[in-house]
Coordinates of C-alpha atoms in Angstrom, one line a residue:
Chain A
M2 CA -34.4 11.0 12.0
S3 CA -37.4 13.3 11.5
H4 CA -39.1 12.3 14.8
L5 CA -36.2 13.9 16.6
M6 CA -36.5 17.3 15.1
I7 CA -38.6 20.4 15.9
R8 CA -39.8 19.5 19.3
P9 CA -39.8 21.7 22.4
A10 CA -37.2 19.4 24.0
T11 CA -34.8 19.6 21.0
S12 CA -32.6 22.4 22.3
R13 CA -32.1 20.6 25.6
L14 CA -31.5 17.3 23.7
L15 CA -28.9 18.9 21.5
R16 CA -26.9 20.3 24.5
T17 CA -26.6 16.8 25.9
L18 CA -25.7 14.9 22.8
P19 CA -22.1 14.4 21.7
L20 CA -20.9 16.9 19.1
R21 CA -20.9 14.5 16.2
R22 CA -24.6 13.8 16.5
H23 CA -25.2 17.4 17.3
S24 CA -23.8 18.6 14.0
S25 CA -25.6 15.9 12.0
L26 CA -28.9 17.1 13.5
L27 CA -28.3 20.7 12.6
R28 CA -27.2 19.9 9.0
T29 CA -30.5 19.3 7.3
N30 CA -29.9 19.3 3.6
S31 CA -26.2 18.7 2.7
S32 CA -25.7 15.0 2.2
I33 CA -21.8 15.3 2.0
P34 CA -19.9 16.1 5.2
P35 CA -17.9 19.3 4.8
N36 CA -14.5 17.7 5.2
L37 CA -15.3 15.2 2.4
A38 CA -16.5 18.1 0.2
L39 CA -13.2 19.8 0.7
L40 CA -11.3 16.7 -0.6
L41 CA -13.5 16.1 -3.6
P42 CA -11.8 18.6 -6.1
T43 CA -8.6 16.4 -5.8
C44 CA -10.0 13.0 -5.0
K45 CA -12.7 13.1 -7.7
D46 CA -14.9 10.3 -6.3
L47 CA -16.4 9.8 -2.9
E48 CA -14.8 6.4 -2.2
S49 CA -11.3 7.7 -2.4
A50 CA -12.2 10.9 -0.6
R51 CA -13.6 8.8 2.3
N52 CA -10.4 6.7 2.3
E53 CA -8.2 9.8 2.3
L54 CA -10.3 11.5 5.1
R55 CA -9.8 8.4 7.2
W56 CA -6.1 8.4 6.7
L57 CA -5.9 12.1 7.4
R58 CA -7.9 11.6 10.7
E59 CA -5.7 8.7 11.8
H60 CA -2.6 10.9 11.1
V61 CA -4.0 13.8 13.1
E62 CA -5.1 11.6 16.0
K63 CA -1.5 10.4 16.3
T64 CA 0.1 13.9 16.1
T65 CA -2.3 16.4 17.6
S66 CA -4.1 16.9 20.9
P67 CA -7.8 15.9 20.8
A68 CA -9.0 19.4 21.4
K69 CA -7.2 20.8 18.3
A70 CA -7.8 17.7 16.1
P71 CA -11.0 18.7 14.3
A72 CA -9.6 22.1 13.2
V73 CA -6.4 20.4 12.0
V74 CA -8.2 17.8 10.0
T75 CA -10.3 20.5 8.2
E76 CA -7.1 22.5 7.4
L77 CA -5.4 19.3 6.0
C78 CA -8.5 18.5 4.0
R79 CA -8.4 22.0 2.6
Q80 CA -4.7 21.6 1.6
R81 CA -5.4 18.2 0.0
G82 CA -8.4 19.6 -1.9
Q83 CA -6.1 22.3 -3.4
G84 CA -3.9 19.5 -4.7
V85 CA -1.1 19.1 -2.2
P86 CA -0.1 15.4 -2.5
L87 CA -1.4 13.3 0.4
Q88 CA 2.1 11.9 0.9
Y89 CA 3.6 15.3 1.5
I90 CA 0.8 16.1 4.0
L91 CA 1.2 12.8 5.9
G92 CA 5.0 12.8 5.4
T93 CA 5.2 9.1 4.3
Q94 CA 4.2 6.5 1.7
P95 CA 4.2 2.8 2.4
F96 CA 6.5 0.9 -0.1
G97 CA 6.6 -2.9 0.3
S98 CA 7.5 -3.6 3.9
L99 CA 8.9 -0.1 4.3
E100 CA 7.6 3.3 5.3
I101 CA 9.2 5.9 3.0
L102 CA 9.5 9.5 4.1
C103 CA 8.3 12.0 1.5
R104 CA 9.3 15.7 1.2
P105 CA 8.8 18.3 -1.5
N106 CA 11.7 18.3 -4.0
V107 CA 11.8 14.5 -4.1
L108 CA 9.4 12.4 -6.2
I109 CA 6.8 10.3 -4.3
P110 CA 7.2 6.6 -4.8
R111 CA 4.4 5.2 -7.0
A112 CA 2.4 1.9 -6.7
A113 CA 3.7 0.6 -10.0
T114 CA 7.3 1.0 -8.8
E115 CA 6.5 -1.0 -5.7
S116 CA 4.9 -3.7 -7.8
Y117 CA 7.8 -4.3 -10.2
T118 CA 10.4 -4.0 -7.4
N119 CA 8.5 -6.7 -5.5
H120 CA 8.2 -8.8 -8.6
L121 CA 11.9 -8.5 -9.3
L122 CA 12.7 -9.6 -5.7
D123 CA 10.4 -12.6 -6.2
L124 CA 12.3 -13.6 -9.3
I125 CA 15.6 -13.2 -7.6
I126 CA 14.7 -15.1 -4.5
S127 CA 12.3 -17.8 -5.8
H128 CA 13.3 -18.2 -9.4
N129 CA 17.1 -17.9 -9.4
V130 CA 17.2 -15.3 -12.2
I131 CA 20.7 -14.3 -11.0
G132 CA 21.6 -17.9 -10.2
P133 CA 21.1 -19.8 -6.9
L134 CA 21.7 -17.2 -4.2
D135 CA 23.8 -19.5 -2.0
E136 CA 26.2 -20.1 -4.9
I137 CA 27.0 -16.4 -5.2
K138 CA 30.5 -16.2 -3.7
E139 CA 30.6 -12.4 -3.1
S140 CA 27.6 -10.3 -2.2
V141 CA 24.6 -9.6 -4.4
N142 CA 25.5 -6.2 -5.9
V143 CA 22.7 -3.8 -6.8
I144 CA 22.8 -0.3 -8.2
D145 CA 19.8 2.0 -8.6
V146 CA 20.3 5.1 -10.7
C147 CA 18.0 8.1 -10.2
T148 CA 17.1 6.8 -6.8
G149 CA 15.0 9.6 -5.4
T150 CA 13.7 8.6 -1.9
G151 CA 15.8 5.5 -2.2
C152 CA 12.7 3.3 -2.1
I153 CA 13.9 0.7 -4.6
P154 CA 17.4 0.0 -3.1
L155 CA 15.9 0.1 0.4
Q156 CA 13.3 -2.4 -0.4
V157 CA 15.8 -4.6 -2.2
F158 CA 18.1 -4.4 0.8
A159 CA 15.4 -5.1 3.4
S160 CA 14.1 -8.1 1.5
L161 CA 17.5 -9.8 0.8
Q162 CA 18.8 -8.9 4.3
R163 CA 15.8 -10.6 5.9
R164 CA 16.9 -13.9 4.1
N165 CA 20.5 -13.5 5.4
I166 CA 21.9 -12.9 2.0
M167 CA 25.1 -11.0 1.6
V168 CA 24.1 -7.8 -0.2
D169 CA 25.7 -4.6 -1.3
V170 CA 23.3 -1.9 -2.5
K171 CA 24.0 1.5 -4.0
G172 CA 21.6 4.3 -4.7
V173 CA 22.7 7.1 -7.1
D174 CA 21.1 10.5 -7.6
V175 CA 22.1 14.0 -8.8
S176 CA 19.8 15.8 -6.4
P177 CA 21.2 16.7 -3.0
H178 CA 17.6 16.7 -1.6
A179 CA 17.0 13.2 -2.8
L180 CA 20.3 11.9 -1.3
E181 CA 19.6 13.5 2.0
L182 CA 16.1 12.0 2.1
A183 CA 17.3 8.6 1.0
K184 CA 19.8 8.6 3.9
D185 CA 17.0 9.7 6.3
N186 CA 14.9 6.9 4.9
L187 CA 17.5 4.3 5.8
D188 CA 17.7 5.7 9.3
H189 CA 13.9 6.0 9.6
N190 CA 13.3 2.4 8.6
V191 CA 16.1 1.1 10.8
K192 CA 14.4 3.0 13.7
Q193 CA 11.0 1.6 12.7
G194 CA 12.4 -2.0 12.7
N195 CA 11.7 -2.5 9.0
I196 CA 15.4 -2.8 8.3
A197 CA 18.0 -4.3 10.7
S198 CA 21.3 -2.5 11.0
P199 CA 23.6 -3.8 8.3
R200 CA 25.5 -6.9 9.4
E201 CA 28.9 -8.0 8.1
G202 CA 28.8 -8.6 4.4
Q203 CA 25.7 -6.3 4.0
S204 CA 25.9 -2.7 3.1
I205 CA 23.8 0.1 1.6
G206 CA 24.9 3.6 0.6
F207 CA 23.8 6.6 -1.4
H208 CA 26.1 8.5 -3.8
K209 CA 25.9 11.7 -5.6
A210 CA 26.5 11.4 -9.3
D211 CA 25.3 12.8 -12.6
V212 CA 24.2 10.0 -14.9
F213 CA 25.4 12.0 -17.9
R214 CA 28.9 12.6 -16.7
D215 CA 31.4 9.8 -17.4
D216 CA 33.8 11.0 -14.7
E217 CA 31.1 10.7 -12.0
M218 CA 29.8 7.3 -13.2
D219 CA 33.3 5.8 -13.7
I220 CA 33.7 5.0 -10.0
F221 CA 31.1 2.3 -10.4
S222 CA 32.7 0.6 -13.4
K223 CA 36.4 0.7 -12.7
P224 CA 38.3 -2.3 -14.0
G225 CA 38.5 -5.0 -11.4
Q226 CA 35.3 -3.9 -9.9
K227 CA 33.0 -6.6 -8.7
T228 CA 30.2 -8.0 -10.8
W229 CA 27.0 -6.1 -10.8
H230 CA 24.0 -8.4 -10.4
I231 CA 21.1 -5.9 -10.7
M232 CA 20.8 -2.4 -12.2
T233 CA 17.5 -0.6 -11.8
S234 CA 16.3 2.9 -12.7
N235 CA 13.2 5.0 -12.6
P236 CA 14.5 8.0 -14.7
P237 CA 12.7 11.2 -15.7
Y238 CA 10.6 10.2 -18.7
I239 CA 7.9 12.9 -19.4
S240 CA 8.2 15.0 -22.4
E241 CA 8.4 18.8 -22.0
E242 CA 5.4 19.2 -24.3
V243 CA 3.2 16.9 -22.2
W244 CA 4.5 18.5 -19.0
S245 CA 3.7 22.1 -20.0
E246 CA 0.6 21.6 -22.1
D247 CA -2.6 21.7 -20.1
T248 CA -4.0 18.4 -21.6
G249 CA -4.6 16.8 -18.2
D250 CA -2.1 14.1 -19.2
V251 CA 0.0 15.1 -16.2
E252 CA -2.0 15.4 -13.0
L253 CA -2.2 19.0 -11.8
S254 CA -1.1 17.9 -8.3
V255 CA 2.1 16.4 -9.8
R256 CA 2.9 19.4 -11.9
Q257 CA 2.4 21.9 -9.1
H258 CA 4.1 20.0 -6.3
E259 CA 6.5 17.4 -7.4
P260 CA 10.0 18.2 -8.7
R261 CA 10.4 18.7 -12.4
L262 CA 14.0 17.4 -12.2
A263 CA 12.7 13.9 -11.4
L264 CA 10.1 13.9 -14.1
V265 CA 11.2 15.7 -17.2
P266 CA 14.6 15.2 -18.9
E267 CA 16.3 18.5 -19.3
R268 CA 16.7 20.0 -22.8
N269 CA 20.5 20.3 -22.5
L270 CA 21.1 16.6 -22.3
G271 CA 21.5 16.4 -26.0
D272 CA 19.7 14.6 -28.9
A273 CA 18.3 11.1 -28.6
P274 CA 19.6 8.5 -31.0
E275 CA 17.6 7.4 -34.0
G276 CA 14.4 5.7 -33.2
L277 CA 14.0 7.5 -29.8
E278 CA 12.5 10.8 -28.9
R279 CA 14.1 13.6 -26.9
H280 CA 12.4 12.5 -23.7
D281 CA 13.7 8.9 -24.1
I282 CA 17.3 10.3 -23.7
F283 CA 17.8 8.6 -20.3
Y284 CA 17.2 5.1 -21.7
S285 CA 20.0 5.3 -24.3
R286 CA 22.4 6.7 -21.7
L287 CA 21.4 4.0 -19.1
L288 CA 21.9 1.3 -21.7
D289 CA 25.4 2.7 -22.4
I290 CA 26.1 2.7 -18.7
A291 CA 24.8 -0.9 -18.5
M292 CA 27.4 -1.8 -21.2
E293 CA 30.1 -0.6 -18.7
L294 CA 28.6 -2.2 -15.6
N295 CA 27.4 -5.3 -17.3
P296 CA 24.7 -6.2 -14.8
R297 CA 22.9 -9.6 -15.0
I298 CA 19.6 -7.9 -14.8
L299 CA 18.6 -4.4 -16.0
L300 CA 15.1 -3.1 -15.0
L301 CA 14.0 0.3 -16.3
E302 CA 10.6 2.0 -15.6
I303 CA 8.9 3.6 -18.6
G304 CA 6.1 6.1 -19.1
D305 CA 3.5 4.7 -21.4
D306 CA 2.9 2.1 -24.1
A307 CA 4.4 4.1 -27.0
Q308 CA 7.6 4.9 -25.1
A309 CA 7.8 1.2 -24.0
L310 CA 7.7 0.1 -27.7
R311 CA 10.3 2.7 -28.8
V312 CA 12.7 1.8 -26.0
A313 CA 12.2 -1.9 -26.4
E314 CA 12.8 -1.6 -30.1
Y315 CA 16.0 0.5 -29.4
C316 CA 17.0 -2.3 -26.9
T317 CA 16.9 -4.9 -29.6
R318 CA 19.5 -2.9 -31.6
H319 CA 21.7 -2.0 -28.6
P320 CA 24.8 -4.2 -28.0
F321 CA 23.9 -4.6 -24.3
C322 CA 20.8 -6.6 -25.1
K323 CA 22.5 -8.8 -27.6
S324 CA 21.9 -12.5 -26.5
R325 CA 19.9 -11.3 -23.5
I326 CA 16.2 -11.9 -22.7
I327 CA 14.0 -8.8 -23.1
E328 CA 10.6 -8.6 -21.4
L329 CA 8.0 -5.9 -21.0
W330 CA 6.2 -5.6 -17.7
R331 CA 2.8 -4.1 -17.0
D332 CA 1.8 -2.1 -13.9
C333 CA 1.2 -5.3 -12.0
P334 CA 3.6 -7.9 -13.4
D335 CA 2.4 -10.6 -11.0
I336 CA -1.3 -10.4 -11.9
K337 CA -2.9 -12.5 -14.6
P338 CA -3.6 -10.4 -17.8
D339 CA -7.1 -9.6 -18.9
A340 CA -8.5 -11.4 -21.9
N341 CA -7.9 -8.4 -24.0
E342 CA -4.3 -7.7 -22.9
Q343 CA -1.6 -8.8 -25.3
T344 CA 1.0 -11.2 -23.8
E345 CA 3.7 -10.8 -26.4
I346 CA 4.7 -8.4 -29.1
I347 CA 6.9 -8.8 -32.2
L348 CA 9.3 -5.9 -32.6
E349 CA 10.8 -5.2 -36.0
S350 CA 14.5 -5.6 -35.7
S351 CA 17.3 -4.5 -38.0
D352 CA 19.8 -6.6 -36.1
K353 CA 21.7 -8.8 -38.6
D354 CA 21.9 -11.7 -36.1
Q355 CA 18.1 -11.9 -36.1
G356 CA 18.2 -12.1 -39.9
G357 CA 16.1 -9.0 -40.2
F358 CA 13.1 -10.9 -38.7
G359 CA 11.1 -9.5 -35.8
R360 CA 12.0 -10.3 -32.2
K361 CA 9.4 -11.7 -30.0
V362 CA 9.1 -9.9 -26.6
P363 CA 6.9 -11.4 -23.9
I364 CA 4.6 -9.0 -22.0
K365 CA 4.0 -9.9 -18.3
G366 CA 1.1 -8.9 -16.1
S367 CA -1.9 -6.6 -16.2
G368 CA -2.2 -2.8 -16.6
Q369 CA -0.2 -0.4 -18.8
L370 CA 3.3 -1.1 -20.0
R371 CA 5.5 0.1 -17.1
A372 CA 9.0 -1.5 -17.2
I373 CA 11.6 -3.0 -19.5
Y374 CA 13.4 -6.0 -18.1
V375 CA 16.6 -7.3 -19.7
Q376 CA 18.2 -10.5 -18.3
Q377 CA 21.2 -12.5 -19.0
P378 CA 20.1 -16.1 -19.9
I379 CA 20.7 -18.3 -16.8
E380 CA 22.7 -20.9 -18.8
S381 CA 25.3 -18.3 -19.8
M382 CA 26.0 -17.1 -16.3
D383 CA 29.5 -17.7 -15.1
M384 CA 28.7 -19.8 -12.0
G385 CA 31.7 -22.1 -12.0
D386 CA 31.6 -25.3 -14.0
R387 CA 28.2 -26.5 -12.8
K388 CA 25.3 -26.2 -15.2
I389 CA 22.3 -24.6 -13.7
A390 CA 18.8 -25.7 -14.7
C391 CA 16.1 -23.1 -14.6
Chain B
M2 CA -3.8 -12.8 20.6
L3 CA -3.7 -14.2 24.1
R4 CA -7.1 -15.6 23.5
T5 CA -6.0 -17.3 20.3
L6 CA -3.1 -18.8 22.1
S7 CA -5.2 -20.3 24.9
Q8 CA -7.7 -21.6 22.3
A9 CA -4.9 -23.4 20.5
A10 CA -3.9 -24.8 23.9
C11 CA -7.5 -25.9 24.6
F12 CA -7.9 -27.6 21.3
N13 CA -4.6 -29.5 21.5
S14 CA -4.9 -30.2 25.1
G15 CA -4.3 -33.9 24.5
R16 CA -0.8 -33.1 23.3
F17 CA -0.1 -30.5 25.9
S18 CA 0.8 -31.3 29.5
S19 CA -1.7 -30.0 32.0
K20 CA 1.0 -27.6 33.3
G21 CA 1.4 -26.1 29.9
V22 CA -2.3 -25.4 29.5
S23 CA -2.7 -23.8 32.8
R24 CA 0.2 -21.6 32.1
L25 CA -1.4 -20.3 28.9
S26 CA -4.9 -19.8 30.0
F27 CA -4.6 -16.6 32.1
T28 CA -7.3 -14.7 30.2
T29 CA -10.3 -13.1 32.0
A30 CA -12.8 -14.4 29.5
P31 CA -15.0 -17.2 30.8
K32 CA -13.7 -20.7 30.0
C33 CA -17.0 -21.8 28.4
W34 CA -16.4 -19.3 25.5
L35 CA -12.9 -20.5 24.8
K36 CA -14.1 -24.1 24.3
Q37 CA -16.8 -23.1 21.9
L38 CA -14.7 -21.0 19.5
P39 CA -13.2 -22.8 16.6
P40 CA -9.7 -21.6 15.4
R41 CA -9.5 -18.6 13.0
P42 CA -9.8 -19.9 9.5
G43 CA -6.5 -19.8 7.5
P44 CA -6.5 -18.1 4.1
P45 CA -6.8 -20.5 1.1
P46 CA -3.7 -21.5 -0.9
D47 CA -2.4 -18.9 -3.4
S48 CA -3.3 -21.3 -6.3
E49 CA -7.0 -20.8 -5.5
I50 CA -6.8 -17.0 -5.3
E51 CA -7.0 -14.7 -8.3
E52 CA -6.0 -11.1 -7.8
F53 CA -7.5 -8.3 -10.0
Y54 CA -5.7 -5.3 -11.2
L55 CA -8.0 -2.4 -10.4
K56 CA -7.6 0.1 -13.2
G57 CA -7.5 3.7 -12.5
S58 CA -8.5 6.0 -15.3
G59 CA -6.0 7.8 -17.5
P60 CA -2.3 7.6 -17.6
G61 CA -0.2 6.1 -14.9
G62 CA 3.4 6.1 -13.7
Q63 CA 5.0 9.4 -12.8
K64 CA 2.3 11.4 -14.5
I65 CA -0.2 10.8 -11.8
N66 CA 0.0 10.2 -8.1
K67 CA -2.8 7.8 -7.1
T68 CA -3.4 7.1 -3.4
N69 CA -5.7 4.2 -4.2
S70 CA -4.2 1.0 -2.9
A71 CA -7.3 -1.2 -3.0
V72 CA -6.8 -4.9 -3.5
Q73 CA -9.5 -7.2 -4.9
L74 CA -9.3 -11.0 -4.7
R75 CA -11.4 -13.8 -6.0
H76 CA -11.5 -17.3 -4.6
T77 CA -11.8 -19.4 -7.8
P78 CA -13.5 -22.6 -6.3
T79 CA -16.3 -20.7 -4.7
G80 CA -16.3 -17.5 -6.7
I81 CA -16.3 -15.3 -3.6
V82 CA -14.9 -11.8 -4.3
V83 CA -13.5 -9.5 -1.6
K84 CA -12.0 -6.0 -1.7
C85 CA -9.8 -4.3 0.8
Q86 CA -8.8 -0.7 0.9
S87 CA -8.4 0.0 4.6
T88 CA -4.7 1.0 4.6
R89 CA -2.5 3.0 2.2
S90 CA -0.2 0.0 1.9
R91 CA -1.0 -2.5 -0.9
D92 CA 1.0 -5.2 1.0
Q93 CA -1.1 -4.8 4.1
N94 CA -4.4 -4.6 2.1
R95 CA -3.3 -7.9 0.4
K96 CA -2.9 -9.6 3.8
A97 CA -6.2 -8.1 5.2
A98 CA -8.1 -9.1 2.0
R99 CA -6.8 -12.7 2.4
E100 CA -8.1 -12.8 6.0
I101 CA -11.5 -11.5 5.0
L102 CA -11.6 -14.0 2.2
A103 CA -10.8 -16.8 4.7
Q104 CA -13.7 -15.7 6.9
K105 CA -16.1 -15.5 4.0
I106 CA -15.1 -19.0 2.8
D107 CA -15.6 -20.3 6.3
E108 CA -19.1 -18.7 6.4
F109 CA -19.9 -20.1 3.0
R110 CA -18.8 -23.7 3.8
N111 CA -19.8 -24.0 7.5
G112 CA -22.9 -21.7 7.7
D113 CA -23.9 -21.2 11.3
Q114 CA -21.0 -23.3 12.5
A115 CA -18.5 -20.8 11.0
R116 CA -16.3 -19.0 13.5
S117 CA -17.7 -15.6 12.7
A118 CA -21.3 -16.9 13.2
I119 CA -20.4 -18.4 16.6
V120 CA -18.6 -15.2 17.7
G121 CA -21.6 -13.2 16.5
R122 CA -24.0 -15.3 18.6
I123 CA -21.8 -14.9 21.7
K124 CA -21.7 -11.1 21.1
Q125 CA -25.4 -11.0 20.6
K126 CA -26.1 -12.9 23.8
K127 CA -23.7 -10.6 25.7
S128 CA -25.3 -7.4 24.4
A129 CA -28.8 -8.9 25.0
S130 CA -28.1 -9.6 28.6
A131 CA -26.5 -6.2 29.0
D132 CA -29.7 -4.6 27.5
K133 CA -31.8 -6.7 29.8
K134 CA -29.8 -5.5 32.8
K135 CA -30.0 -1.9 31.7
R136 CA -33.8 -2.0 31.3
R137 CA -34.2 -3.7 34.6
K138 CA -32.1 -1.0 36.3
Y139 CA -34.0 2.0 34.8
K140 CA -37.3 0.3 35.4
K141 CA -36.4 0.0 39.1
L142 CA -35.1 3.6 39.2
E143 CA -38.4 4.9 37.8
E144 CA -40.4 2.8 40.2
D145 CA -38.3 4.0 43.1
R146 CA -38.7 7.6 42.0
E147 CA -42.5 7.3 41.7
S148 CA -42.9 5.7 45.0
G149 CA -40.4 8.2 46.5
A150 CA -42.4 11.2 45.1
E151 CA -45.6 9.8 46.6
A152 CA -44.1 9.2 50.0
A153 CA -41.6 12.0 50.7
V154 CA -42.0 15.8 50.0
E155 CA -38.9 17.0 51.9
G156 CA -36.4 15.3 49.5
E157 CA -37.6 17.4 46.5
A158 CA -34.2 19.0 45.6
E159 CA -32.6 15.6 45.5
S160 CA -35.1 13.9 43.3
N161 CA -35.0 16.9 40.8
L162 CA -31.4 16.3 40.4
A163 CA -32.0 12.6 39.7
Q164 CA -34.6 13.5 37.1
D165 CA -32.2 15.8 35.3
Q166 CA -29.6 13.1 35.0
S167 CA -31.9 10.4 33.9
E168 CA -33.9 12.3 31.2
P169 CA -31.5 12.1 28.2
V170 CA -30.9 8.4 28.9
Q171 CA -34.6 7.8 28.9
E172 CA -34.9 9.6 25.6
S173 CA -32.3 7.5 23.9
T174 CA -33.6 4.2 25.2
R175 CA -37.1 5.2 24.0
D176 CA -35.6 5.9 20.6
R177 CA -33.9 2.6 20.3
G178 CA -37.1 0.9 21.4
A179 CA -39.0 2.6 18.6
D180 CA -36.4 1.6 15.9
T181 CA -36.1 -2.0 16.8
P182 CA -39.1 -3.1 18.9
K183 CA -38.3 -6.8 18.9
A184 CA -34.5 -6.8 18.4
I185 CA -33.9 -9.1 21.4
P186 CA -34.9 -12.7 21.0

């Protein structure tokens, strides 16, 4: 580069060069471009800052006129650098085959949620965990509690619909913002062609209900109601202490911009049963609801290893999990575990049926413990008089 | 896409009727290229691919909001590792990583007969001939100008204009020449 600089012809040369090279010539000492430098406080490392800058540029190219684009990119980099989530800036987050709209007041879908949803779908479609799909006489009935953007039920619906499976999916949330966004997400993905308009025998809907109010949850468990095949939930699971203390446990961007309602169980929800902590309160309630709905599969997201073990141990004592398979899933349940990652754990059980011995729980995948999976054994499913081999 | 289709048609021409082939090959690319290009290598079977979980630091789940969606794959028989983080979607990165892996395996196994090597050679040839043409053009322009300046005095204004326009271009070709003096084989 040096041979280009400080020559009589330089000023003339600069006038004729495109802007990009022009600025790189003028900038002598700083090795990090200014937009990247703006992103660094949030992104922490150059690699992810470069990725985010590229995505921001692509977004601006699509939405702004070329003349204004550079200024808009810089402004968005500034916002991102101050901690505004990238998904709120861009307005979307990819989730499986879908594009999920994101707005403040509703939790942004996480990669781990995408991973276990896809793994669950793989089990249902390729491994018959709710029985062979063509032998299910009614539709496959799915309920997602604390649905937020609706990402889980939408992905389940899209995936089963594509295989011409009859499916009825319900998303439940207490937040009106979430319900509005979930409905918009259905419309958005139909418009994008990621979801076909529901055909006969296929339906998806979002309903307002408070998980802790029996009268609002009863409509899903009325006597004579169809069988529920799958129940999923990604409930609030962060403790108030971790949320409010500045330990760096909760990312600043999350604390400042994402809704507390979706992340921290409120204090007025009551005390957790023995063996659980206050912020595990949703799990005991969800297991009680599962008792009523009796789904063949229950899949619950959990916060960290300690919470996973507490909840799994509570599960072994809960009547819903009696004679059901319990598994723990890591962040990526379909990836082979590291050499130093445990693949099973023995939980102390006070259940008399277990004779006071520990219960062996398999751990699937790689990463941190992220979900608890409870499944009815395939042999015991009521599928007519035919025996089903796994 | 069209090109891939017509390639497929060329390669299987024995099975296609001549009518079918002629209907498919309406691309502007010269026919000689199409014949040379082998088909795009398909990704290896999933049983030969090992995917890594790329750990971020600190806690996960709701507590943090990572935007990193990088996917890293390893092809167990050859040990080739590829990483893809071009999009925000893990699904799309997975697909892209498999395509890159297929290309690397093709290069590893077929060397200079791999598709990417053949495509590279064609591109190199094309840009070399474009460069040659360009150099010839400016050489001629300069010669014309020099001979013009010697011969005619009355066309001064016009030749000044031509000089103005050609100067930045000259500068850049000279730069390139200095960087890579023998780039063209």
